[in-house]
Coordinates of C-alpha atoms in Angstrom, one line a residue:
M25 CA -35.4 -9.6 16.8
G26 CA -37.3 -7.3 14.1
C27 CA -39.1 -4.7 16.3
F28 CA -35.5 -4.5 18.3
L29 CA -32.8 -4.1 15.7
A30 CA -36.0 -1.5 14.2
A31 CA -35.7 0.2 17.8
A32 CA -32.0 0.3 17.7
S33 CA -32.3 2.2 14.4
G34 CA -34.7 4.7 16.0
Q35 CA -37.5 3.6 14.3
F36 CA -39.3 1.1 16.4
S37 CA -43.6 1.2 16.6
W38 CA -45.7 -0.2 19.4
P39 CA -48.8 -0.7 17.3
V40 CA -46.4 -2.7 13.9
A41 CA -45.2 -4.5 17.4
G42 CA -48.1 -5.9 19.0
L43 CA -49.5 -6.8 16.2
S44 CA -46.2 -8.6 14.6
V45 CA -46.9 -10.7 17.9
L46 CA -49.9 -11.0 17.6
T47 CA -50.2 -12.2 14.0
T48 CA -47.2 -14.2 14.4
I49 CA -49.0 -15.5 17.8
L50 CA -52.4 -16.7 15.3
L51 CA -50.0 -18.4 13.1
Q52 CA -47.9 -20.8 15.4
V53 CA -51.6 -22.1 17.1
L54 CA -52.6 -22.7 13.6
S55 CA -49.7 -24.4 13.2
N56 CA -49.9 -26.7 15.1
F57 CA -53.5 -27.2 15.1
A58 CA -52.4 -27.9 11.1
N59 CA -50.0 -30.7 12.1
D60 CA -52.4 -32.5 14.6
Y61 CA -54.7 -33.3 12.0
G62 CA -52.3 -33.4 8.9
D63 CA -50.5 -36.9 10.6
A64 CA -54.5 -37.7 12.3
V65 CA -55.8 -37.5 8.9
N66 CA -52.8 -39.0 7.1
G67 CA -52.7 -42.1 9.3
K68 CA -48.7 -40.5 10.7
D69 CA -50.3 -40.7 14.3
T70 CA -50.0 -44.6 15.4
E71 CA -49.9 -46.1 18.5
L72 CA -45.5 -45.9 17.6
R73 CA -45.0 -42.9 18.4
E74 CA -43.4 -41.5 22.4
G75 CA -43.8 -37.8 22.2
P76 CA -47.5 -36.1 23.4
Q77 CA -50.8 -37.1 22.6
R78 CA -52.0 -35.4 19.5
A79 CA -56.1 -34.2 20.0
V80 CA -57.3 -35.3 17.0
H81 CA -55.7 -39.0 17.2
S82 CA -56.4 -39.6 20.6
G83 CA -60.2 -38.6 20.2
Q84 CA -60.7 -35.6 22.4
I85 CA -61.3 -33.4 18.9
T86 CA -62.6 -34.6 16.1
A87 CA -61.3 -34.3 12.9
A88 CA -64.0 -32.6 11.4
K89 CA -63.5 -30.0 14.2
M90 CA -59.7 -29.4 14.0
L91 CA -60.7 -28.4 10.5
R92 CA -62.5 -25.8 11.6
A93 CA -60.2 -24.6 14.2
I94 CA -58.1 -24.3 11.1
I95 CA -60.4 -22.7 9.3
I96 CA -61.5 -19.7 11.9
F97 CA -57.3 -18.8 13.1
S98 CA -56.4 -18.4 9.3
V99 CA -58.6 -16.0 9.1
L100 CA -57.9 -14.3 12.4
A101 CA -54.2 -14.6 10.8
L102 CA -55.4 -13.2 7.7
I103 CA -57.4 -10.6 9.9
S104 CA -54.6 -9.3 11.6
G105 CA -52.4 -9.8 9.2
I106 CA -54.4 -7.3 6.7
T107 CA -54.8 -4.7 10.1
L108 CA -50.6 -4.8 10.6
L109 CA -50.1 -4.1 6.9
T110 CA -52.4 -1.0 7.1
I111 CA -50.5 0.8 9.8
A112 CA -47.8 -0.1 9.0
L113 CA -47.4 0.7 5.1
K114 CA -49.1 3.8 5.5
G115 CA -47.5 5.9 3.3
A116 CA -45.4 2.8 1.5
P117 CA -45.2 2.3 -1.5
A118 CA -48.7 1.0 -3.0
N119 CA -46.9 -1.7 -4.5
T120 CA -45.2 -2.8 -0.9
F121 CA -48.6 -3.7 0.8
W122 CA -49.7 -7.1 -1.7
V123 CA -46.3 -7.7 -2.0
F124 CA -46.4 -8.0 2.2
L125 CA -50.0 -9.4 1.5
G126 CA -48.6 -12.0 -0.3
I127 CA -46.1 -12.6 1.6
G128 CA -48.6 -13.4 4.6
I129 CA -51.2 -15.4 2.6
A130 CA -47.3 -17.9 2.0
C131 CA -46.8 -18.2 5.7
I132 CA -50.5 -19.1 6.1
I133 CA -50.4 -21.4 3.3
A134 CA -47.2 -23.0 4.7
A135 CA -48.2 -22.9 7.8
I136 CA -51.4 -25.3 6.8
T137 CA -49.3 -27.8 4.1
Y138 CA -46.5 -28.2 6.1
T139 CA -48.2 -32.1 7.3
A140 CA -51.9 -30.8 6.3
G141 CA -53.3 -31.6 2.0
K142 CA -52.6 -33.9 -0.6
R143 CA -48.5 -33.4 -0.6
P144 CA -47.5 -31.9 3.1
Y145 CA -44.1 -30.7 2.1
G146 CA -42.9 -31.4 5.9
Y147 CA -43.5 -35.7 5.1
V148 CA -40.3 -34.9 2.5
G149 CA -37.8 -33.0 4.7
L150 CA -38.6 -30.5 3.9
G151 CA -40.1 -29.2 6.7
D152 CA -36.4 -27.2 8.0
L153 CA -36.0 -25.3 5.1
S154 CA -39.6 -23.0 5.1
V155 CA -39.3 -23.5 8.6
L156 CA -35.1 -21.3 8.3
I157 CA -37.3 -19.0 5.3
F158 CA -40.3 -17.8 7.1
F159 CA -39.2 -18.2 11.2
G160 CA -36.0 -16.4 10.4
W161 CA -35.4 -14.3 6.9
V162 CA -39.5 -13.4 6.8
G163 CA -39.6 -13.1 10.5
V164 CA -36.6 -10.9 10.9
I165 CA -36.8 -8.8 7.4
G166 CA -40.5 -8.3 7.1
S167 CA -41.1 -6.9 10.8
N168 CA -38.2 -4.7 10.7
F169 CA -39.2 -3.5 7.4
L170 CA -42.7 -2.6 8.5
H171 CA -41.0 -0.2 10.6
T172 CA -38.0 1.1 8.4
H173 CA -39.7 0.5 5.7
I174 CA -36.4 -0.6 4.2
W175 CA -34.6 -4.1 2.8
N176 CA -31.7 -4.1 5.5
W177 CA -30.0 -7.1 3.8
G178 CA -27.5 -7.2 6.7
L179 CA -29.5 -7.8 8.7
L180 CA -29.8 -11.6 7.1
L181 CA -27.1 -13.0 9.8
P182 CA -29.5 -12.4 13.2
A183 CA -32.4 -13.6 11.1
T184 CA -30.4 -17.1 10.1
S185 CA -29.6 -17.3 13.9
C186 CA -33.2 -17.1 15.2
G187 CA -34.3 -19.3 12.0
L188 CA -31.6 -22.0 12.7
F189 CA -32.7 -21.7 16.4
A190 CA -36.2 -22.5 15.3
V191 CA -35.1 -25.4 13.2
G192 CA -33.5 -26.5 16.6
V193 CA -36.8 -27.0 18.1
L194 CA -38.0 -28.8 14.4
N195 CA -35.2 -31.2 14.6
I196 CA -35.2 -32.3 18.6
N197 CA -38.9 -33.2 17.2
N198 CA -37.8 -35.3 14.8
I199 CA -35.1 -36.7 16.2
R200 CA -37.6 -38.1 19.2
D201 CA -40.5 -38.7 16.5
I202 CA -37.9 -40.8 14.1
D203 CA -39.1 -44.1 14.9
S204 CA -42.5 -43.9 14.1
D205 CA -41.4 -41.4 11.2
R206 CA -39.2 -43.8 9.5
A207 CA -42.8 -46.8 10.0
T208 CA -45.5 -44.6 8.8
G209 CA -43.1 -42.8 6.3
K210 CA -42.4 -39.7 7.5
N211 CA -39.5 -38.9 6.0
S212 CA -37.5 -35.9 8.1
I213 CA -34.0 -34.8 7.1
P214 CA -33.5 -37.6 10.8
V215 CA -35.1 -40.3 8.8
R216 CA -33.2 -39.4 5.7
I217 CA -29.7 -39.5 7.7
G218 CA -30.0 -41.7 10.9
R219 CA -29.9 -41.0 14.1
E220 CA -25.8 -40.2 15.0
K221 CA -25.9 -37.8 11.4
A222 CA -29.5 -36.1 12.6
I223 CA -27.7 -35.4 15.5
V224 CA -24.2 -33.7 14.5
Y225 CA -26.9 -31.9 12.0
H226 CA -28.1 -30.6 15.5
W227 CA -24.7 -29.3 16.3
C228 CA -25.0 -27.5 12.9
I229 CA -28.1 -25.8 13.5
L230 CA -26.9 -24.4 16.6
L231 CA -22.8 -23.8 15.7
I232 CA -24.4 -21.5 13.0
G233 CA -26.4 -20.7 14.8
M234 CA -24.5 -18.7 17.7
L235 CA -21.6 -17.8 14.7
C236 CA -24.1 -15.8 12.0
V237 CA -25.1 -13.1 15.4
T238 CA -21.6 -14.0 16.2
V239 CA -19.8 -12.0 13.2
Y240 CA -23.6 -9.5 13.1
T241 CA -22.5 -8.0 16.0
A242 CA -18.2 -8.1 15.2
Q243 CA -19.4 -6.2 12.0
H244 CA -21.7 -3.6 13.9
F245 CA -20.1 -3.1 17.5
S246 CA -20.7 -0.8 19.4
S247 CA -20.0 -1.2 22.9
Y248 CA -19.9 -4.1 25.5
T249 CA -24.3 -4.2 26.1
S250 CA -24.3 -5.5 22.6
L251 CA -22.3 -9.1 23.7
I252 CA -24.5 -10.0 26.7
F253 CA -26.9 -12.0 24.3
F254 CA -23.0 -14.7 24.8
L255 CA -25.2 -15.1 28.1
S256 CA -27.3 -17.7 26.3
F257 CA -24.6 -19.2 24.2
P258 CA -24.3 -22.0 27.7
L259 CA -28.4 -23.0 26.9
F260 CA -27.1 -23.8 23.3
V261 CA -24.3 -26.1 24.4
K262 CA -26.4 -27.6 27.2
N263 CA -29.4 -28.3 24.5
G264 CA -26.4 -30.0 22.2
L265 CA -24.7 -32.2 24.5
A266 CA -29.2 -33.2 26.3
I267 CA -29.8 -34.3 22.2
S268 CA -26.6 -36.4 22.3
R269 CA -26.6 -38.2 25.0
L270 CA -29.6 -38.7 24.6
T271 CA -31.7 -41.5 23.7
K272 CA -35.4 -42.2 25.0
A273 CA -37.9 -40.2 23.0
S274 CA -39.8 -39.2 26.8
D275 CA -36.2 -37.7 27.6
L276 CA -35.9 -35.2 24.8
D277 CA -39.6 -33.4 25.5
P278 CA -37.9 -31.2 27.3
Y279 CA -35.6 -29.8 25.3
L280 CA -37.7 -29.0 22.8
K281 CA -39.1 -26.2 25.2
Q282 CA -35.7 -25.5 26.7
M283 CA -34.5 -25.2 23.1
A284 CA -37.9 -22.2 22.3
L285 CA -36.9 -20.4 25.5
S286 CA -33.5 -20.2 25.3
T287 CA -34.2 -18.7 21.2
L288 CA -36.4 -17.0 23.6
L289 CA -33.8 -15.4 25.8
F290 CA -30.8 -15.5 23.3
V291 CA -33.2 -13.2 21.0
I292 CA -34.6 -10.7 25.0
L293 CA -30.8 -10.2 25.7
F294 CA -29.9 -9.6 22.0
G295 CA -31.9 -7.1 22.0
I296 CA -31.3 -5.0 25.0
G297 CA -27.8 -5.6 24.3
I298 CA -27.9 -4.0 21.0
V299 CA -30.9 -0.6 22.1
L300 CA -29.0 0.1 25.8

């Protein structure tokens, strides 16, 4: 999203885009590994959990080896991020590099401490806020700055859409695991508010996400091609209807992937619409 918005303003760089994507992928892998490790060592992965098997809990890999993988991917994400900043911020004020380095380190810490460490913030219901911040506001506005060297706070609306749709993926995961999370003391938002309200919360996530990007497009309307992202909206409605209807944990699993792929399609369509 940040790269597409930069391209629409005529300030796109392929090296910056490539390294942004690489760094993001490394952070996502790091987050997944840390989540697997943290839930296992903190006793949150039990036989009650109905989702896909976790590597550490199932014995496919030891906790020590997973911890080593976490360290390796933390270093790789840091190297990739520093390379990105070195290339992207050439000519920018010197303190900008250190600001972004701090943001990058915060991303790594957030990825690890979601479920790992002494006080994982994911266990007290703060995971949704973290996803909104890092997958939405930081991801979009920050990556756009790396292309343009301009803090464009007008991008807060599409950034919020991206962040909320990412929160939607997490919320489906937490609705699926609500019973096992409640039993093990993992107080996600669905555990705190109950399944019925978590479904209402999911609809709010989807509808506000769609509203934010619609308002942004109305404010910056240039041609009808900028409206093609609307083609992705039925997929979000389909997702909301499925989460409202399905109660079996295994039946919810496909809609994690469907939500993520719908978000990707939304971003691609939005990007094509504003670039053309």
